[in-house]
Amino acid sequence: MAGSINTENGVVVCPECGGKDFQHDASRGESTCSSCGLVVSAQHIDTGAEWRAFTREEKDARARTGAPMSLLIPDKGLSTTIGLSMKDAAGRALNGSTRAAMYRMRKWQIRSIAHSSEIRNLSIALRELDRLASNLGISRDAKDTASFIYRKALSKRLVRGRSIEGMISGALYIACRMHRVPRQLDELADESILSRRELGKCVRQLIRYLDLKVPIPSATNLIPRVASELNLNGKTVVRAGSIISQAKERGITAGKDPGGIAGAAIYIAGILEDDRRTQREIAEIVNVTEVTIRNRYKELARKLAISPM
DNA sequence: AAGACGAAAGTGGTTGA
DNA sequence: TCAACAACTTTCGTCTT
């Protein structure tokens, strides 16, 4: 069940019910209507040029930038490199002494890049970041943030004596939480050499020493993802969302694994909306056991006075 | 036969002395 | 640093659909 977004005077409107409130899942580029649960796909940002050109000359004349500046390239893609061709700007061959000077300059430039330990470290880290993010399907936004966090860690000498891989994975995990991308610590740990435990340590250090404010992972963010993997219908999704917000108001969620809460809410919502999924199916996706889903759902049903039977 | 249930024992992390 | 503790897991026997 998916639709495309309609726009009314620049305001995004649900094509199904006209609702204007959406929950966004940046990692999948999907939004879910909060009132009817319709999943809409949308390109949130148009990254193309804002002008049009009809001929090659027009295009060349209007293009005013080079490659986009990116935090994902060690020198942000902004540095000038000395080219290999031994010609001057007008295309004439260089004379002997200029030529020798160019050789020397190029040599030093390469050395200063390759031999600066910080840049070398960063190159390794960013390559690893690329690998992790593409394996986990994480958006560029989150990747940029991770790279920013890692740079900060590097400049504060936090990376010294710790593994590059741990720190970059940790940075990515934090970035995911900041962007409310529902990726769990386990998923990152599975993807890297590190254990969940070690990764957790890196994450805590990053947060502490860089004084980052990181939103607490919330059960709400997991809903769209579970919903799409289980093909839940829209009503179930909305129902699950409202169960979670009720639970939050009553303070039942504190200290509990968000996966367990989300799973339980979906299980209950499934029964209420006649859109049942087994505890096992749900448990697998939110990375908890059936027992935990059971315990959470019993608790939710009791404290919120919902009788799913 | 699959799914749900609940008891019991074990694990890893947090907290407070 | 250690013990107590809550949340969660694993395992397993039993009940329900």
Coordinates of C-alpha atoms (C1' of nucleotides) in Angstrom, one line a residue:
Chain A
M1 CA 0.0 0.0 0.0
A2 CA 1.8 3.1 -1.2
G3 CA 1.0 6.3 -2.9
S4 CA 2.7 9.4 -3.9
I5 CA 2.6 12.7 -2.1
N6 CA 0.2 15.4 -3.1
T7 CA 0.9 19.0 -2.5
E8 CA -1.6 21.8 -1.6
N9 CA -0.1 25.3 -1.6
G10 CA 3.3 23.8 -0.9
V11 CA 2.0 21.7 2.1
V12 CA 2.4 18.0 1.8
V13 CA -1.0 16.3 2.0
C14 CA -1.9 12.6 2.3
P15 CA -3.7 11.4 -0.9
E16 CA -5.8 9.0 1.1
C17 CA -7.2 11.0 4.0
G18 CA -5.9 14.5 3.5
G19 CA -3.8 14.4 6.7
K20 CA -0.8 16.7 7.0
D21 CA 1.2 15.0 9.6
F22 CA 3.8 12.4 8.5
Q23 CA 6.3 10.2 10.2
H24 CA 9.6 10.0 8.3
D25 CA 12.0 7.2 7.9
A26 CA 15.0 8.8 6.3
S27 CA 16.8 5.6 5.6
R28 CA 14.2 4.3 3.3
G29 CA 13.0 7.6 2.0
E30 CA 9.5 6.7 3.1
S31 CA 6.9 8.7 5.0
T32 CA 3.9 7.3 6.8
C33 CA 0.7 9.3 7.3
S34 CA 0.0 9.6 11.0
S35 CA -3.7 9.5 10.6
C36 CA -4.4 6.7 8.1
G37 CA -1.0 5.0 7.9
L38 CA -0.5 5.2 4.2
V39 CA 3.1 4.8 3.2
V40 CA 4.2 7.4 0.7
S41 CA 7.5 7.5 -1.0
A42 CA 8.9 10.8 -1.7
Q43 CA 12.1 12.4 -2.9
H44 CA 12.4 14.9 -0.1
I45 CA 15.2 16.9 -1.6
D46 CA 15.7 17.6 -5.2
T47 CA 19.5 17.6 -5.7
G48 CA 19.4 18.6 -9.3
A49 CA 20.3 22.0 -10.7
E50 CA 17.6 24.7 -10.3
W51 CA 18.1 26.0 -13.8
R52 CA 17.4 24.5 -17.2
A53 CA 19.6 24.5 -20.2
F54 CA 18.7 23.6 -23.8
T55 CA 22.1 23.5 -25.5
R56 CA 25.6 22.4 -24.5
E57 CA 26.8 26.0 -24.4
E58 CA 24.0 27.1 -22.2
K59 CA 24.8 24.3 -19.8
D60 CA 28.5 25.1 -19.6
A61 CA 27.7 28.8 -19.1
R62 CA 25.3 28.2 -16.3
A63 CA 27.1 25.5 -14.4
R64 CA 29.0 27.4 -11.8
T65 CA 30.3 24.8 -9.4
G66 CA 32.6 21.8 -9.4
A67 CA 32.0 18.6 -7.7
P68 CA 29.9 19.1 -4.5
M69 CA 31.9 19.8 -1.4
S70 CA 31.7 16.7 0.7
L71 CA 32.8 15.7 4.2
L72 CA 33.2 12.2 2.9
I73 CA 36.4 13.0 1.1
P74 CA 39.4 13.5 3.3
D75 CA 40.2 17.0 2.2
K76 CA 36.5 17.8 1.5
G77 CA 37.2 17.8 -2.2
L78 CA 38.4 21.3 -2.1
S79 CA 42.1 21.2 -2.5
T80 CA 44.0 21.9 -5.7
T81 CA 46.3 19.2 -7.0
I82 CA 49.3 19.8 -9.2
G83 CA 48.7 18.0 -12.5
L84 CA 51.0 15.7 -14.3
S85 CA 51.2 17.4 -17.7
M86 CA 54.4 19.5 -18.0
K87 CA 52.7 22.4 -19.8
D88 CA 51.8 25.8 -18.6
A89 CA 48.4 27.3 -18.6
A90 CA 48.7 28.3 -22.3
G91 CA 49.7 24.8 -23.2
R92 CA 53.4 25.6 -23.9
A93 CA 56.0 23.1 -22.6
L94 CA 57.8 24.2 -19.5
N95 CA 61.5 25.0 -19.5
G96 CA 64.0 23.0 -17.5
S97 CA 64.1 24.8 -14.2
T98 CA 60.4 25.3 -14.0
R99 CA 59.9 21.7 -14.8
A100 CA 62.2 20.7 -12.0
A101 CA 60.4 23.0 -9.6
M102 CA 57.1 21.4 -10.5
Y103 CA 58.4 18.0 -9.9
R104 CA 59.5 19.0 -6.4
M105 CA 56.2 20.7 -5.6
R106 CA 54.3 17.7 -6.7
K107 CA 56.4 15.4 -4.7
W108 CA 55.9 17.5 -1.6
Q109 CA 52.2 17.8 -2.1
I110 CA 51.9 14.0 -2.4
R111 CA 54.0 13.5 0.7
S112 CA 52.1 16.0 2.7
I113 CA 48.9 14.3 1.9
A114 CA 49.9 10.7 2.2
H115 CA 52.2 11.1 5.1
S116 CA 50.0 13.1 7.3
S117 CA 48.9 10.5 9.8
E118 CA 45.6 12.2 10.4
I119 CA 44.6 12.2 6.8
R120 CA 45.7 8.6 6.3
N121 CA 43.7 7.6 9.3
L122 CA 40.7 9.4 7.9
S123 CA 41.0 7.8 4.5
I124 CA 40.9 4.3 6.2
A125 CA 38.0 5.4 8.3
L126 CA 36.0 6.8 5.5
R127 CA 36.5 3.8 3.4
E128 CA 35.1 1.7 6.3
L129 CA 32.3 4.2 6.7
D130 CA 31.3 3.7 3.1
R131 CA 31.3 0.0 3.4
L132 CA 29.2 0.0 6.5
A133 CA 26.7 2.5 5.3
S134 CA 26.2 0.8 2.0
N135 CA 25.8 -2.6 3.5
L136 CA 23.2 -1.3 6.0
G137 CA 21.5 0.9 3.5
I138 CA 22.1 4.1 5.4
S139 CA 21.5 7.5 3.8
R140 CA 24.1 10.0 2.9
D141 CA 22.9 12.4 5.5
A142 CA 23.7 10.1 8.3
K143 CA 27.0 9.2 6.7
D144 CA 27.9 12.9 6.6
T145 CA 27.1 13.3 10.3
A146 CA 29.1 10.2 11.1
S147 CA 32.1 11.6 9.2
F148 CA 31.7 14.9 11.1
I149 CA 31.7 13.1 14.5
Y150 CA 34.7 11.1 13.5
R151 CA 36.6 14.2 12.5
K152 CA 35.9 15.7 15.8
A153 CA 37.0 12.6 17.6
L154 CA 40.2 12.6 15.5
S155 CA 41.0 16.2 16.3
K156 CA 40.5 15.6 20.0
R157 CA 42.9 12.7 19.8
L158 CA 40.2 10.3 20.9
V159 CA 41.0 7.7 18.2
R160 CA 44.6 7.3 19.4
G161 CA 45.1 3.8 20.9
R162 CA 41.6 2.7 19.9
S163 CA 40.6 0.9 16.7
I164 CA 39.6 3.1 13.8
E165 CA 36.9 0.6 12.9
G166 CA 35.4 0.8 16.4
M167 CA 35.3 4.6 16.4
I168 CA 33.9 4.9 12.9
S169 CA 31.2 2.3 13.6
G170 CA 30.4 4.1 16.8
A171 CA 30.2 7.4 15.0
L172 CA 27.8 5.9 12.5
Y173 CA 25.6 4.5 15.2
I174 CA 25.4 7.9 16.9
A175 CA 24.7 9.5 13.6
C176 CA 21.8 7.0 13.0
R177 CA 20.3 7.9 16.3
M178 CA 20.6 11.6 15.6
H179 CA 18.9 11.2 12.3
R180 CA 16.3 8.8 13.8
V181 CA 17.4 6.1 11.5
P182 CA 16.3 2.9 13.2
R183 CA 19.6 0.9 13.1
Q184 CA 20.4 -1.0 16.2
L185 CA 23.7 -1.5 17.8
D186 CA 23.6 -5.2 17.0
E187 CA 23.2 -4.6 13.3
L188 CA 26.3 -2.4 13.3
A189 CA 28.2 -4.9 15.4
D190 CA 27.2 -7.7 13.0
E191 CA 28.6 -5.7 10.1
S192 CA 31.9 -4.9 11.7
I193 CA 34.6 -7.1 13.4
L194 CA 33.7 -5.7 16.8
S195 CA 31.5 -7.2 19.3
R196 CA 28.4 -5.4 20.6
R197 CA 30.2 -4.9 23.8
E198 CA 33.3 -3.2 22.4
L199 CA 31.1 -1.1 20.0
G200 CA 29.0 0.0 23.0
K201 CA 32.2 1.2 24.7
C202 CA 33.3 3.2 21.7
V203 CA 29.9 4.8 21.5
R204 CA 29.8 5.8 25.1
Q205 CA 33.3 7.3 24.9
L206 CA 32.4 9.3 21.8
I207 CA 29.3 10.7 23.5
R208 CA 31.1 11.5 26.7
Y209 CA 34.2 13.1 25.3
L210 CA 32.6 15.0 22.4
D211 CA 29.7 16.0 24.6
L212 CA 27.2 15.0 22.0
K213 CA 23.5 15.2 22.7
V214 CA 22.0 12.0 21.3
P215 CA 18.3 11.3 21.3
I216 CA 17.4 8.1 23.2
P217 CA 16.3 5.4 20.8
S218 CA 12.6 5.3 20.7
A219 CA 10.2 2.5 19.9
T220 CA 8.3 4.8 17.6
N221 CA 11.1 5.0 15.1
L222 CA 11.1 1.2 14.6
I223 CA 7.4 1.1 13.6
P224 CA 7.7 2.1 9.9
R225 CA 10.5 -0.4 9.3
V226 CA 8.7 -3.3 11.0
A227 CA 5.5 -2.4 9.2
S228 CA 7.0 -2.5 5.8
E229 CA 8.9 -5.7 6.4
L230 CA 5.7 -7.4 7.6
N231 CA 3.4 -5.7 5.2
L232 CA 1.1 -4.5 7.9
N233 CA -1.9 -2.5 6.9
G234 CA -2.1 1.2 7.6
K235 CA -4.6 1.0 10.4
T236 CA -2.4 -1.5 12.3
V237 CA 0.5 0.9 12.0
V238 CA -1.4 3.9 13.4
R239 CA -2.8 1.7 16.2
A240 CA 0.7 0.6 17.2
G241 CA 1.9 4.2 17.2
S242 CA -0.9 5.2 19.5
I243 CA -0.3 2.3 21.9
I244 CA 3.4 3.4 22.1
S245 CA 2.5 7.0 22.8
Q246 CA 0.1 6.0 25.5
A247 CA 2.7 3.8 27.0
K248 CA 5.2 6.7 26.9
E249 CA 2.8 9.0 28.7
R250 CA 2.4 6.5 31.5
G251 CA 6.1 6.1 31.7
I252 CA 6.0 2.4 31.1
T253 CA 8.7 2.5 28.4
A254 CA 11.6 3.8 30.5
G255 CA 14.6 1.5 30.7
K256 CA 13.0 -1.1 28.4
D257 CA 14.4 -2.3 25.2
P258 CA 12.6 -0.2 22.5
G259 CA 12.5 -3.3 20.3
G260 CA 10.5 -5.1 22.8
I261 CA 8.0 -2.2 23.2
A262 CA 7.7 -1.7 19.5
G263 CA 7.2 -5.4 19.0
A264 CA 4.6 -5.7 21.7
A265 CA 2.7 -2.7 20.4
I266 CA 2.6 -4.2 16.9
Y267 CA 1.5 -7.5 18.2
I268 CA -1.4 -6.0 20.1
A269 CA -2.3 -3.7 17.2
G270 CA -2.3 -6.7 14.9
I271 CA -4.8 -8.5 17.1
L272 CA -7.0 -5.5 17.5
E273 CA -7.0 -4.7 13.8
D274 CA -7.4 -8.3 12.7
D275 CA -4.0 -8.1 11.0
R276 CA -2.2 -10.7 13.2
R277 CA 1.5 -11.6 13.0
T278 CA 3.1 -14.2 15.1
Q279 CA 5.3 -13.3 18.1
R280 CA 8.2 -15.0 16.3
E281 CA 7.9 -13.0 13.1
I282 CA 7.9 -9.7 15.0
A283 CA 10.6 -10.8 17.4
E284 CA 12.9 -11.6 14.6
I285 CA 12.7 -8.1 13.1
V286 CA 13.0 -6.1 16.2
N287 CA 15.8 -8.3 17.5
V288 CA 14.3 -9.5 20.8
T289 CA 13.0 -12.9 21.7
E290 CA 9.3 -14.0 21.7
V291 CA 9.5 -14.1 25.5
T292 CA 10.3 -10.4 25.7
I293 CA 7.5 -9.6 23.2
R294 CA 5.2 -11.6 25.5
N295 CA 6.3 -10.0 28.7
R296 CA 6.0 -6.5 27.2
Y297 CA 2.6 -7.1 25.6
K298 CA 1.2 -8.6 28.9
E299 CA 2.5 -5.5 30.7
L300 CA 1.1 -3.1 28.1
A301 CA -2.3 -4.8 28.0
R302 CA -2.5 -4.7 31.8
K303 CA -1.4 -1.2 32.4
L304 CA -3.2 0.4 29.5
A305 CA -6.3 -1.7 30.1
I306 CA -6.4 -3.1 26.6
S307 CA -7.9 -6.5 26.3
P308 CA -6.7 -7.9 22.9
M309 CA -8.8 -11.0 23.1
Chain B
dA1 C1' 1.4 -29.1 14.0
dA2 C1' 2.1 -24.4 14.9
dG3 C1' 1.7 -20.9 18.0
dA4 C1' 1.2 -19.1 22.6
dC5 C1' 2.3 -19.4 27.4
dG6 C1' 5.0 -19.2 31.7
dA7 C1' 8.6 -21.0 34.8
dA8 C1' 13.4 -21.4 35.8
dA9 C1' 18.0 -20.5 35.3
dG10 C1' 21.6 -17.8 33.1
dT11 C1' 23.8 -13.4 31.0
dG12 C1' 25.6 -8.6 30.5
dG13 C1' 25.0 -3.9 32.1
dT14 C1' 23.9 -0.3 35.6
dT15 C1' 23.9 1.5 40.2
dG16 C1' 25.1 2.5 44.7
dA17 C1' 28.0 1.5 48.8
Chain C
dT1 C1' 35.7 -3.0 43.3
dC2 C1' 31.9 -5.6 44.6
dA3 C1' 27.1 -7.0 45.3
dA4 C1' 22.4 -6.2 44.2
dC5 C1' 19.3 -5.5 40.7
dA6 C1' 16.3 -5.0 36.5
dA7 C1' 15.8 -6.4 31.9
dC8 C1' 16.5 -9.7 28.7
dT9 C1' 17.7 -14.5 26.9
dT10 C1' 17.6 -19.5 26.5
dT11 C1' 15.4 -23.6 27.3
dC12 C1' 11.7 -26.5 28.0
dG13 C1' 7.3 -28.6 29.2
dT14 C1' 2.4 -27.6 28.6
dC15 C1' -1.8 -25.7 26.8
dT16 C1' -4.6 -23.8 22.8
dT17 C1' -6.1 -23.2 18.2

